[in-house]
PDB file of C-alpha atoms in Angstrom:
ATOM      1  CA  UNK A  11       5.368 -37.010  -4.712  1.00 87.00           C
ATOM      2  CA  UNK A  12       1.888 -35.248  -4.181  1.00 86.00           C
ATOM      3  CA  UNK A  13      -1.144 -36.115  -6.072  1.00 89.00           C
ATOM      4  CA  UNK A  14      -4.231 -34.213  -5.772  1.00 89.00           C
ATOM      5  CA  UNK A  15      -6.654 -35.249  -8.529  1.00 90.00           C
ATOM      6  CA  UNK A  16      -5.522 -36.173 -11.803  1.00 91.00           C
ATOM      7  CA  UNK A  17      -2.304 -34.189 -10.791  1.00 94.00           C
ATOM      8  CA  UNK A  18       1.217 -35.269  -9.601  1.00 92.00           C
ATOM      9  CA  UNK A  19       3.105 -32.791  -7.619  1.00 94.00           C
ATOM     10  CA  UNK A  20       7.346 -33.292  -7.377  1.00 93.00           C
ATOM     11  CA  UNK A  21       7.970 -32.598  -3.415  1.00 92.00           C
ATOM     12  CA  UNK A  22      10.591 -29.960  -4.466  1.00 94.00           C
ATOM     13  CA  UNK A  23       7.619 -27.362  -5.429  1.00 94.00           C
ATOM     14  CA  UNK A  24       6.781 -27.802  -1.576  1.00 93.00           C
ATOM     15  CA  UNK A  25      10.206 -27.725  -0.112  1.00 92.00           C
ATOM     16  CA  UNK A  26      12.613 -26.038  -2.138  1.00 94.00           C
ATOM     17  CA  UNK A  27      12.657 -22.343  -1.513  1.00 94.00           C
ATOM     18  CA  UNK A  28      12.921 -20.099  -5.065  1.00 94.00           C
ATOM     19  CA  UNK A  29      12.654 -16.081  -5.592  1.00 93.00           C
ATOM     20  CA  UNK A  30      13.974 -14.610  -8.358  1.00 89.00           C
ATOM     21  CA  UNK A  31      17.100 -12.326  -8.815  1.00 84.00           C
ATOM     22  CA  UNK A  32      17.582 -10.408 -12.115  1.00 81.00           C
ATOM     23  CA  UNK A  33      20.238  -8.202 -10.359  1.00 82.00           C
ATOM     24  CA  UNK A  34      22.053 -11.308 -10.243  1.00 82.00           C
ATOM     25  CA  UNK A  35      21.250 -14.057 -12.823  1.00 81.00           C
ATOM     26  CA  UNK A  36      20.740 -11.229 -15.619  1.00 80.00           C
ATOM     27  CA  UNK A  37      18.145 -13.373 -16.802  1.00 79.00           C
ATOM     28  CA  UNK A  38      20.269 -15.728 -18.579  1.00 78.00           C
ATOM     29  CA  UNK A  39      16.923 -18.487 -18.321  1.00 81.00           C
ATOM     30  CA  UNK A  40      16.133 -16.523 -21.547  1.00 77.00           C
ATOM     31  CA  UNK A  41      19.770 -16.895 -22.490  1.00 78.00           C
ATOM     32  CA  UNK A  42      20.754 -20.838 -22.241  1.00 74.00           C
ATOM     33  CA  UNK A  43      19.616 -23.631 -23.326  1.00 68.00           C
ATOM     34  CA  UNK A  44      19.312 -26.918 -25.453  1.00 70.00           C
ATOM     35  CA  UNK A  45      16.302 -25.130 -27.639  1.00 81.00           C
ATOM     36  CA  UNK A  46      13.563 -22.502 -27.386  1.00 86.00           C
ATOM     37  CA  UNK A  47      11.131 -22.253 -24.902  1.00 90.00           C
ATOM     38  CA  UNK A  48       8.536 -25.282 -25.360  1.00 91.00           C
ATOM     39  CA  UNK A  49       5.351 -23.746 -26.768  1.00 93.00           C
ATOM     40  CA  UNK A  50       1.675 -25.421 -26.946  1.00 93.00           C
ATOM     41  CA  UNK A  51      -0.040 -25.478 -30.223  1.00 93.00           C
ATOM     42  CA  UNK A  52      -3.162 -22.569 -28.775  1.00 95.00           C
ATOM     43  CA  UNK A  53       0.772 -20.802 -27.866  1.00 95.00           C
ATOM     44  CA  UNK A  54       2.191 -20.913 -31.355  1.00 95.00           C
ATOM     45  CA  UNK A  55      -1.095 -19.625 -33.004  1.00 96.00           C
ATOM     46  CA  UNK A  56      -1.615 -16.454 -30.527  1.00 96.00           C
ATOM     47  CA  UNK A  57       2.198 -15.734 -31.418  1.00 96.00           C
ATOM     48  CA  UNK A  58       1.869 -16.473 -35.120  1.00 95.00           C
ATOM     49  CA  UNK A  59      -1.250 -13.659 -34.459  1.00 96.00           C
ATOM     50  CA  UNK A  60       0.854 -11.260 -32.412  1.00 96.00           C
ATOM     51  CA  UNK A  61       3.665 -10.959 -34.143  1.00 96.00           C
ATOM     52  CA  UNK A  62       3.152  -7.878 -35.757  1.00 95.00           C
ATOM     53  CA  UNK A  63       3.085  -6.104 -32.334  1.00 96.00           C
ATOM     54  CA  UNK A  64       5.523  -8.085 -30.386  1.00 96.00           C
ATOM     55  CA  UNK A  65       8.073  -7.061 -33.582  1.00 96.00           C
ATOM     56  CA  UNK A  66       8.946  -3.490 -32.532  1.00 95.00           C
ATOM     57  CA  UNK A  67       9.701  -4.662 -28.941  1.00 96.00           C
ATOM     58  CA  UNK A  68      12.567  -7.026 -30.321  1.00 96.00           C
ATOM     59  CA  UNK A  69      15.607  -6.462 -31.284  1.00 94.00           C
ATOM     60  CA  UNK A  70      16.999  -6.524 -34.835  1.00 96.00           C
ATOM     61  CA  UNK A  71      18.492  -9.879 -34.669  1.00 94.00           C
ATOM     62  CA  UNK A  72      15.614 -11.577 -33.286  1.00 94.00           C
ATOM     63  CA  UNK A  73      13.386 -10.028 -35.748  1.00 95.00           C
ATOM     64  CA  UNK A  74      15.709 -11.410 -38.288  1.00 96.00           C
ATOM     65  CA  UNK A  75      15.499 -14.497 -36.335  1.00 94.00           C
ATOM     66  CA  UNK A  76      12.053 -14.758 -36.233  1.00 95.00           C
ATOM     67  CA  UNK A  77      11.194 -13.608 -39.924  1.00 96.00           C
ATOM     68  CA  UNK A  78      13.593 -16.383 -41.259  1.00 94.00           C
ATOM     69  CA  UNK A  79      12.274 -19.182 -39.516  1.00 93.00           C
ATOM     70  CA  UNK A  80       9.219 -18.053 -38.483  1.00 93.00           C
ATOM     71  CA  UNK A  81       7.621 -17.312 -34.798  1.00 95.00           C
ATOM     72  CA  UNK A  82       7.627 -20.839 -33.545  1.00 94.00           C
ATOM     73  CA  UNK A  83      10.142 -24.062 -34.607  1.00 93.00           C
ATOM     74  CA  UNK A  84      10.044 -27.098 -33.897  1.00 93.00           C
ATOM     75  CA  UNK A  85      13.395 -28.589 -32.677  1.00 89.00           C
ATOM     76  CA  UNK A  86      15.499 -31.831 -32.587  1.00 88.00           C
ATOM     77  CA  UNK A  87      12.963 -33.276 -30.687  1.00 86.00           C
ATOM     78  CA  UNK A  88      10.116 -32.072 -33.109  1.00 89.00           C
ATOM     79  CA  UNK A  89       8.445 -29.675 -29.931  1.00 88.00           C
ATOM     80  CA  UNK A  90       7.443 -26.418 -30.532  1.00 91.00           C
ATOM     81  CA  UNK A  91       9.718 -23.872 -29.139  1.00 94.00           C
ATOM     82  CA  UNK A  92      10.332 -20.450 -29.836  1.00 94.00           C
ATOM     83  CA  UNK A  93      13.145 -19.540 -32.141  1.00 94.00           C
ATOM     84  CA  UNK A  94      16.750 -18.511 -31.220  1.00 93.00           C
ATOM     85  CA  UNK A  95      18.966 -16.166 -32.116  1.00 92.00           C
ATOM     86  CA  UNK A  96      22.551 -17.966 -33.605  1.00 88.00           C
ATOM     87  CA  UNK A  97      21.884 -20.568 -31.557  1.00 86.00           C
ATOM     88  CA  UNK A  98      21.629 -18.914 -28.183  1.00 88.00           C
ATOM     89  CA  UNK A  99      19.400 -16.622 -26.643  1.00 90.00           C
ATOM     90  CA  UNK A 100      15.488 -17.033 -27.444  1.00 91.00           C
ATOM     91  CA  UNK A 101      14.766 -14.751 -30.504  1.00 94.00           C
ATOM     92  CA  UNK A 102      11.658 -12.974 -28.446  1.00 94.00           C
ATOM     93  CA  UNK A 103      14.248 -11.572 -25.780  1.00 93.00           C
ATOM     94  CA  UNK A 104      15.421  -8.191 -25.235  1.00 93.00           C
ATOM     95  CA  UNK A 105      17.739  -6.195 -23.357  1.00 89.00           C
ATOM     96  CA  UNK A 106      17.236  -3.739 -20.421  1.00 88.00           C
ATOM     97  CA  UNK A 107      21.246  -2.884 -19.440  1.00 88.00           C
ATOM     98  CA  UNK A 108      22.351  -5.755 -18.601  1.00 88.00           C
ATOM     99  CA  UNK A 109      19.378  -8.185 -18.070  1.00 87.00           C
ATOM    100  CA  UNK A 110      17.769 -10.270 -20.577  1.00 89.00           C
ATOM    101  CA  UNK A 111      14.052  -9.866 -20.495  1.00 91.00           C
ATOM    102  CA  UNK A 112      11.022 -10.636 -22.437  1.00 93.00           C
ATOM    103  CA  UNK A 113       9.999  -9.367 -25.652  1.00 95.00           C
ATOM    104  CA  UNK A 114       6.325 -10.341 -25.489  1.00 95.00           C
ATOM    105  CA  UNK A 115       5.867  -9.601 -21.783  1.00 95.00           C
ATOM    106  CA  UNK A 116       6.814  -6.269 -22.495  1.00 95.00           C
ATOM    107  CA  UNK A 117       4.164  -5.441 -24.710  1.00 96.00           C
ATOM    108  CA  UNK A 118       1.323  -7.444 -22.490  1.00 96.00           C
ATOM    109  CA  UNK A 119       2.379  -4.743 -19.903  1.00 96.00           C
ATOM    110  CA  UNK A 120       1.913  -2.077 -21.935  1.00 96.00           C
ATOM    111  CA  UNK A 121      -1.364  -3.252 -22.718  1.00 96.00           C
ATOM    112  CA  UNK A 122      -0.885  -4.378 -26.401  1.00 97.00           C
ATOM    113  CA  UNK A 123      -1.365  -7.568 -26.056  1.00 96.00           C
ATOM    114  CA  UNK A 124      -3.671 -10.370 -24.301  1.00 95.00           C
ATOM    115  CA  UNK A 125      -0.884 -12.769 -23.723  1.00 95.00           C
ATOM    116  CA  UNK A 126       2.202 -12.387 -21.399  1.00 94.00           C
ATOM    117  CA  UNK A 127       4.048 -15.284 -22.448  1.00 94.00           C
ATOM    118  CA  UNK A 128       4.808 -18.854 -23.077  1.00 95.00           C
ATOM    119  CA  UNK A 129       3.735 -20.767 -20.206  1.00 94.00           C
ATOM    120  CA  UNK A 130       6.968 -22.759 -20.142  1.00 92.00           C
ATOM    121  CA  UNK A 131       8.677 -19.335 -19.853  1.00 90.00           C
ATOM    122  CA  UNK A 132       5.920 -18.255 -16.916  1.00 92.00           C
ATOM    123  CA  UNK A 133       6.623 -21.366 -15.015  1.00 92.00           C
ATOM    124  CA  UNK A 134      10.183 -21.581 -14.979  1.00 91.00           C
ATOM    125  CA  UNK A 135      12.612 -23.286 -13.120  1.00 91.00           C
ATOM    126  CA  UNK A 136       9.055 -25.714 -12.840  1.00 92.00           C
ATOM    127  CA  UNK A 137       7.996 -27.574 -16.011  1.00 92.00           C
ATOM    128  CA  UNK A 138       4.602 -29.379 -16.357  1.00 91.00           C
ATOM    129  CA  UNK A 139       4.038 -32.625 -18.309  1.00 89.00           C
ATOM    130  CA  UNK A 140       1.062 -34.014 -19.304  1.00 86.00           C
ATOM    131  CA  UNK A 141       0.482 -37.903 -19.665  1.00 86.00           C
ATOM    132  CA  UNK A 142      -2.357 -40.176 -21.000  1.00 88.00           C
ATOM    133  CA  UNK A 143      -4.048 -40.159 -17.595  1.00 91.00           C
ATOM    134  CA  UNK A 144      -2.201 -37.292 -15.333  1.00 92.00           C
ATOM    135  CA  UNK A 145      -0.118 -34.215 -15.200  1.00 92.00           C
ATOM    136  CA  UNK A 146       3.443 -33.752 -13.427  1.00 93.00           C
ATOM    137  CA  UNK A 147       4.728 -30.851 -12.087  1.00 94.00           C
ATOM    138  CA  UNK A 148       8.294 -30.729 -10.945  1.00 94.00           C
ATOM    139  CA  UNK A 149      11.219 -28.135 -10.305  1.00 93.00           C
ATOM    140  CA  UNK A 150      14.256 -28.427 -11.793  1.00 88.00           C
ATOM    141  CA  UNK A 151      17.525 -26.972 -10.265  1.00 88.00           C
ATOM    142  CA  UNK A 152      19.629 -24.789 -12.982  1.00 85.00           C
ATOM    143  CA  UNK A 153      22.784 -23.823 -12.528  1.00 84.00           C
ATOM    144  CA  UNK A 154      21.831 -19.742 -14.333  1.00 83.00           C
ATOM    145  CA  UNK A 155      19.515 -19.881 -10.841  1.00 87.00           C
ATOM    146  CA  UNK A 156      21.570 -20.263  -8.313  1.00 88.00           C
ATOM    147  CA  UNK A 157      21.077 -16.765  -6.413  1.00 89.00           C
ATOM    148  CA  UNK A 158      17.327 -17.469  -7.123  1.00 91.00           C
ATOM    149  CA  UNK A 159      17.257 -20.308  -4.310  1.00 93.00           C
ATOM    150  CA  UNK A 160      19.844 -18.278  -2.311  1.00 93.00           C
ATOM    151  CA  UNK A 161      17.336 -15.775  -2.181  1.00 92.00           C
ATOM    152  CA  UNK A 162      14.428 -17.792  -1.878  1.00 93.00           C
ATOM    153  CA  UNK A 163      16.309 -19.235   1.303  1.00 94.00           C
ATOM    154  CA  UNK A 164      16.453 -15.416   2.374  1.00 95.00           C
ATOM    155  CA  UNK A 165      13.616 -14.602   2.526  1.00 95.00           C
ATOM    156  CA  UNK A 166      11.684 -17.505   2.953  1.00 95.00           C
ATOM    157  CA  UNK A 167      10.002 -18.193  -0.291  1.00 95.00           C
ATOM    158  CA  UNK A 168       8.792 -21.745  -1.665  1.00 95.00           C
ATOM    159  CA  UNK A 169       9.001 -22.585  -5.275  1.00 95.00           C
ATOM    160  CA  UNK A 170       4.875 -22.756  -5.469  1.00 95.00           C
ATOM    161  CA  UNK A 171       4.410 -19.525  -3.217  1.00 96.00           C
ATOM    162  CA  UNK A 172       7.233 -18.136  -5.705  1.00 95.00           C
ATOM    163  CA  UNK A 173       5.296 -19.577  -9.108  1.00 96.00           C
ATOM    164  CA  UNK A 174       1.691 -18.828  -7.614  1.00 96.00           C
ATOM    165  CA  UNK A 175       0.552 -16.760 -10.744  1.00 95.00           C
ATOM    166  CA  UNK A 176       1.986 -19.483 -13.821  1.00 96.00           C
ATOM    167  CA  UNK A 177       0.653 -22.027 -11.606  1.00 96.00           C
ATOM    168  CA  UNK A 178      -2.714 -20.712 -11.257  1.00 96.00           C
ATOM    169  CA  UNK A 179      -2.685 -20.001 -14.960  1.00 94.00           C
ATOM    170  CA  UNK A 180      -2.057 -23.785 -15.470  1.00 93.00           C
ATOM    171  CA  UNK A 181      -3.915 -25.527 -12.928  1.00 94.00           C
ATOM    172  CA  UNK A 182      -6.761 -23.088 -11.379  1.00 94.00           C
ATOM    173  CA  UNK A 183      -7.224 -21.233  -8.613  1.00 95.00           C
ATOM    174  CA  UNK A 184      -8.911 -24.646  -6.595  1.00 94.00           C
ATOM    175  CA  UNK A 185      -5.782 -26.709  -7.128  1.00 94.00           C
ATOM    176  CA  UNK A 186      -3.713 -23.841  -6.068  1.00 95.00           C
ATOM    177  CA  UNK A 187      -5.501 -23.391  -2.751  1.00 95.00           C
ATOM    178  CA  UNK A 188      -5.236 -27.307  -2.247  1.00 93.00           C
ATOM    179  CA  UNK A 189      -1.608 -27.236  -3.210  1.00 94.00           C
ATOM    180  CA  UNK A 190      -1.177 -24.564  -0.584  1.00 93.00           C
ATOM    181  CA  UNK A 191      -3.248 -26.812   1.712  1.00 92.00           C
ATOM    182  CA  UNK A 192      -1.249 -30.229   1.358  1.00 90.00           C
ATOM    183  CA  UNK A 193       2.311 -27.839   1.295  1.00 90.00           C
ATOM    184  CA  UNK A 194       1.165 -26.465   4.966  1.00 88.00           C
ATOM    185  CA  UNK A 195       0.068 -30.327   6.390  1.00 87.00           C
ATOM    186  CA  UNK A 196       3.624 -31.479   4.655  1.00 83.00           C
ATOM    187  CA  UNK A 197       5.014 -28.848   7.020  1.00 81.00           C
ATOM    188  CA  UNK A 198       3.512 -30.076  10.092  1.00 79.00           C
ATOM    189  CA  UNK A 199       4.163 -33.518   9.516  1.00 76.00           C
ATOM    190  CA  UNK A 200       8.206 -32.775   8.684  1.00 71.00           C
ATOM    191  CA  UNK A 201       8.448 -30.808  12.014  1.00 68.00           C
ATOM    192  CA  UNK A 202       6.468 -33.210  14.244  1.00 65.00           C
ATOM    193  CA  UNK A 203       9.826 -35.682  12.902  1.00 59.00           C
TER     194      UNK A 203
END
């Protein structure tokens, strides 16, 4: 583990390499899982407030999904999350061919929006926790990302230098830069071994 400040950091950000591959994984992060994608309370208001945009992105049954049970849930384990749709694939995702992508990103790069998405969603395979007195930050390996770390071995990519922008949007441009800092002097140290 890494601490800097108030901030724990799981070693695997630092050493485990991580670049994603659509053409391969097809998305299916948006696809699998035990529930929605975790949402913050300040998250489930500016979707509540974007809705009416977002809508025409999504496909019929997520907009059924949605409408139903409304833009965010909370599930078994009382978290917000965004809906699904019968139980699968998050209610906010949409198809291009083959790949499953996101609803609300879409229209944030079209310029209809101010938010791109969920921050869980942003950040993934990497989740961030916060405690009483710190926050964690750790990767998790998932099986739907497997040519994601193939690739990332390819061409040389580490999970933070891969989730620089979600990261940044979480934690700040300063704990970036020191993150980048202690990943380098990990480096050193591991090859001086």
């Amino acid at each position: 583990m890494l601490r800097i400040n108030n901030t724990i950091f799981s070693l695997d950000i630092l050493e485990k390499k991580f670049v994603c591959d659509l053409q391969h994984c097809y998305g299916n992060c948006c696809r699998y899982g035990d529930s929605g994608a975790p949402v913050t309370e300040e998250e489930a208001a500016k979707l509540e407030q974007i809705w009416t945009v977002v809508k025409s992105y999504l496909k019929p049954a997520g907009v059924e999904s949605i409408e139903r049970s409304g833009t965010t849930i909370f599930d078994i384990d009382n978290d917000h999350v965004t809906p699904l749709i019968d139980n699968k694939e998050c209610a906010y995702s949409v198809m291009e061919g083959n790949i499953f992508k996101c609803g609300i990103e879409m229209a944030w790069k079209d310029g209809k929006i101010d938010f791109q998405k969920p921050l869980s969603c942003h950040l993934f395979p990497a989740k961030i926790k916060q405690f009483t007195d710190f926050k964690a930050v750790n990767y998790s390996e998932q099986p739907v990302c497997a040519e994601a770390r193939r690739m990332g071995q390819k061409e040389g990519v580490y999970v933070y230098e891969f989730l620089k922008e979600p990261l940044v949007r979480a934690l700040g441009d300063d704990m970036y830069e020191e993150l980048c800092i202690a990943a380098k002097e990990l480096r050193k140290s591991n090859n001086k071994r």
